[in-house]
Amino acid sequence: MFKSSELLELVNTHIAGLAFTREPRGLYEPVSYVLSLGGKRIRPVLMLMAYNLYKKDVESVLNQAVGIEVYHNYTLLHDDLMDKAERRRGKATVHKVWNENTAILSGDAMLVLAYRFMAAGCPSELLAKVLDLFSLTALEICEGQQYDMDFEARLDVTEAEYLEMIRLKTSVLLASSLKIGAWLGGATEGDASLLYDFGINLGVAFQLKDDWLDVYGNPDIFGKNIGGDILCNKKTYLLIQALGHCDEEQARQLHRWLAATDFNPDEKITAVKSLYDAIGVGSMCLQKIEEYTALAANFLEQVNVPASTKAELKVLMNRLMDREV
Amino acid sequence: MFKSSELLELVNTHIAGLAFTREPRGLYEPVSYVLSLGGKRIRPVLMLMAYNLYKKDVESVLNQAVGIEVYHNYTLLHDDLMDKAERRRGKATVHKVWNENTAILSGDAMLVLAYRFMAAGCPSELLAKVLDLFSLTALEICEGQQYDMDFEARLDVTEAEYLEMIRLKTSVLLASSLKIGAWLGGATEGDASLLYDFGINLGVAFQLKDDWLDVYGNPDIFGKNIGGDILCNKKTYLLIQALGHCDEEQARQLHRWLAATDFNPDEKITAVKSLYDAIGVGSMCLQKIEEYTALAANFLEQVNVPASTKAELKVLMNRLMDREV
């Protein structure tokens, strides 16, 4: 079995070797730029790990792994444009380096490129179902992004709505990466479904951890500035739980901060964090992460391969959950 | 053989019956809106006509025909956003009715939907090559749009560059519609390629006619306001030829109008049109349209089916070329 670090290196080497040499350069330079920014490459690594549960020649599915990563980076590109985000992985976003039209069009090209990679060399007997799942997943991710944007204007988002949104926006891509990898490796439908469900629950836990790190992360280690979600009133699991569990006085204070337009950033972060601590949403979030991680572990447990074979997936899961970034 | 009007009705009825009922509504309402605006539906009709050269049961490829139309409408949606166009087919564009983020995201969803329609029910032995051509075409169309935007900032666009841009932006989709229809109908590779080349030349003639109609069209009939391209200095075939064939005095006047920021619209249209007339670019354009139409007819001629079978495609071609809108 390959270690996830070996597969990460394989993916990174392969991506570094991709040359998007078609013309015009103005369309393809942003594609190379976005892919060069790095990232954890979790999705392609998960795909290769799922494949590796059944087969050894992981190189043979690198096209599909790259397809998932190109797809993921297209969503970041368009999401950053929609969110007007200026930085991604410490570098200027595409619409800042170039312009908004370039971000739209190069993103569109990346979505098409993702389909091309996904189809390239895919065994013909699997092509229809691989692309069917890929398209459904891409549609669900659009739906998740739409919910996320819809939530910005709402203060009554429920926990269930939020969990469904992150299932769509984050989990289904992790899940599909695993399922497609499993299919390509020749897994049974049963195993492929179990790995999908493992990915769904891992994805929810992963996103909840992201929400938690934004408030409670170690600022020296966590990549983003602590409190970013608080400053822009992002409907995270923490905020939704705070709104749902606060007393009258806490509600008054929370809504005052949510409505504030002119404030000292550090003061807002400190005040909202105090409210979160008083309401206890940090530990609610950690408990939820535990629940979803346990569910994920349980699905992985049921996958019909030797425990030693799937140990590396479990190691990766635990590392993702224990991460400080 | 079906008449193109019958196939158009079939396509329109089918599209009218599509229900995009997934949630959230904010994502799918713009999709239904764009598809309800109508249009000539040339691409799906061409696909069905190509299929109908070989087979009768055109209903069996309606998914693929709709896929092409959904794809085409996604390009219009994103192009209108990039061009900041306010109207499309007499109605407000998606980014005006909703907002820019909705236009980005609903467009993205339409591109994914197009892939789903294209794959739905596609015979498994054809799926790989159909999707391969569809993806290549989608990438070429991005390239064409990028060239089109790049040309905005340039005054030295050559005729060859312009023709290549419209091949990418317009022709390849007509050509692929025909080729995919032919493949689905069981055509030989030879016939499928001839129909592709027929579409390429038809598409160039079609776009040149569009350029010509913008200046010389009958304002009572032509859908857009006459002179729209002149007002925004669009690099059309007419302007490129005018810049290439003007004398020194004409060049001076033309550049003055291109640089003008504060002008009376009617005055600019009249003045530029006079220059076009003096330089003779209207007839150059008509001659080029003839050339490409003749090339298209020649490719169609070689398609290995009885003349009576392909008569309807020739009728459609001539109608597209003689159109006043």
CSV table of C-alpha atoms in Angstrom, one decimal, chain A residues 22-24 26-28 71 74 78-79 81-84 100-102 104-106 108-113 115-116 119 124 127-129 131-132 134-136 138-147 149-150 168, chain B residues 22-28 71 74 78-79 81-84 100-102 104-106 108-113 115-116 119 124 127-128 131-132 134-136 138-147 149-150 168:
chain,number,residue,atom,x,y,z
A,22,ARG,CA,-3.1,25.6,-26.1
A,23,GLU,CA,-3.7,29.2,-27.3
A,24,PRO,CA,-4.6,31.9,-26.4
A,26,GLY,CA,-4.7,34.6,-21.7
A,27,LEU,CA,-7.1,31.7,-21.3
A,28,TYR,CA,-4.6,29.1,-20.1
A,71,TYR,CA,-12.5,20.5,-11.0
A,74,TYR,CA,-12.3,25.6,-10.8
A,78,HIS,CA,-15.4,30.8,-9.3
A,79,ASP,CA,-16.2,30.9,-5.6
A,81,LEU,CA,-14.8,35.6,-7.6
A,82,MET,CA,-18.3,35.3,-6.2
A,83,ASP,CA,-17.1,36.0,-2.7
A,84,LYS,CA,-14.8,38.8,-3.9
A,100,GLU,CA,-13.3,39.2,-13.5
A,101,ASN,CA,-13.9,38.1,-17.1
A,102,THR,CA,-10.7,36.1,-17.1
A,104,ILE,CA,-15.2,33.5,-15.4
A,105,LEU,CA,-13.8,32.2,-18.7
A,106,SER,CA,-10.7,30.4,-17.4
A,108,ASP,CA,-15.3,27.6,-17.5
A,109,ALA,CA,-12.3,26.2,-19.4
A,110,MET,CA,-11.1,24.4,-16.2
A,111,LEU,CA,-14.5,22.8,-15.8
A,112,VAL,CA,-14.3,21.5,-19.4
A,113,LEU,CA,-10.7,20.4,-18.8
A,115,TYR,CA,-14.3,16.5,-17.8
A,116,ARG,CA,-11.5,15.8,-20.4
A,119,ALA,CA,-12.8,10.8,-19.4
A,124,SER,CA,-15.2,2.3,-21.6
A,127,LEU,CA,-17.1,5.8,-18.5
A,128,ALA,CA,-20.9,6.3,-18.3
A,129,LYS,CA,-21.2,5.8,-14.6
A,131,LEU,CA,-19.2,10.7,-15.7
A,132,ASP,CA,-22.7,10.4,-14.4
A,134,PHE,CA,-19.1,13.3,-11.7
A,135,SER,CA,-21.8,15.4,-13.3
A,136,LEU,CA,-24.3,14.8,-10.4
A,138,ALA,CA,-20.7,19.0,-9.9
A,139,LEU,CA,-24.4,19.9,-9.9
A,140,GLU,CA,-24.7,19.2,-6.2
A,141,ILE,CA,-21.7,21.5,-5.5
A,142,CYS,CA,-23.4,24.3,-7.5
A,143,GLU,CA,-26.4,23.7,-5.3
A,144,GLY,CA,-24.3,23.8,-2.1
A,145,GLN,CA,-22.7,27.1,-3.2
A,146,GLN,CA,-26.1,28.6,-4.0
A,147,TYR,CA,-27.4,27.6,-0.5
A,149,MET,CA,-24.9,32.4,-0.8
A,150,ASP,CA,-28.6,32.2,0.1
A,168,LEU,CA,-23.3,19.4,-0.9
B,22,ARG,CA,-34.1,20.4,-8.2
B,23,GLU,CA,-33.4,22.8,-5.3
B,24,PRO,CA,-32.5,25.5,-4.5
B,25,ARG,CA,-34.8,27.4,-6.9
B,26,GLY,CA,-32.4,30.3,-7.0
B,27,LEU,CA,-30.0,28.1,-9.0
B,28,TYR,CA,-32.5,26.6,-11.4
B,71,TYR,CA,-24.7,24.3,-23.7
B,74,TYR,CA,-24.8,28.7,-21.1
B,78,HIS,CA,-21.7,33.9,-19.5
B,79,ASP,CA,-20.9,35.9,-22.6
B,81,LEU,CA,-22.2,38.8,-18.3
B,82,MET,CA,-18.7,39.3,-19.6
B,83,ASP,CA,-20.0,41.8,-22.2
B,84,LYS,CA,-22.2,43.5,-19.6
B,100,GLU,CA,-23.7,38.6,-11.4
B,101,ASN,CA,-23.1,35.7,-9.0
B,102,THR,CA,-26.3,34.0,-10.1
B,104,ILE,CA,-21.9,32.8,-12.9
B,105,LEU,CA,-23.3,29.9,-10.9
B,106,SER,CA,-26.4,29.2,-12.9
B,108,ASP,CA,-21.9,26.8,-14.4
B,109,ALA,CA,-24.8,24.5,-13.6
B,110,MET,CA,-26.0,24.7,-17.2
B,111,LEU,CA,-22.6,23.6,-18.5
B,112,VAL,CA,-22.9,20.5,-16.2
B,113,LEU,CA,-26.5,20.0,-17.3
B,115,TYR,CA,-22.9,17.2,-20.2
B,116,ARG,CA,-25.7,15.3,-18.5
B,119,ALA,CA,-24.4,11.6,-22.0
B,124,SER,CA,-22.1,3.3,-24.8
B,127,LEU,CA,-20.1,7.9,-25.6
B,128,ALA,CA,-16.4,8.4,-25.4
B,131,LEU,CA,-18.0,13.5,-25.2
B,132,ASP,CA,-14.5,13.9,-26.5
B,134,PHE,CA,-18.1,17.9,-27.1
B,135,SER,CA,-15.3,18.8,-24.6
B,136,LEU,CA,-12.9,19.8,-27.3
B,138,ALA,CA,-16.4,23.6,-25.5
B,139,LEU,CA,-12.7,24.3,-25.0
B,140,GLU,CA,-12.4,25.8,-28.5
B,141,ILE,CA,-15.4,28.1,-27.8
B,142,CYS,CA,-13.7,29.4,-24.6
B,143,GLU,CA,-10.7,30.1,-26.8
B,144,GLY,CA,-12.8,31.9,-29.3
B,145,GLN,CA,-14.4,34.0,-26.6
B,146,GLN,CA,-11.0,34.8,-25.2
B,147,TYR,CA,-9.7,35.9,-28.6
B,149,MET,CA,-12.1,39.8,-25.8
B,150,ASP,CA,-8.4,40.1,-26.6
B,168,LEU,CA,-13.8,28.9,-32.7
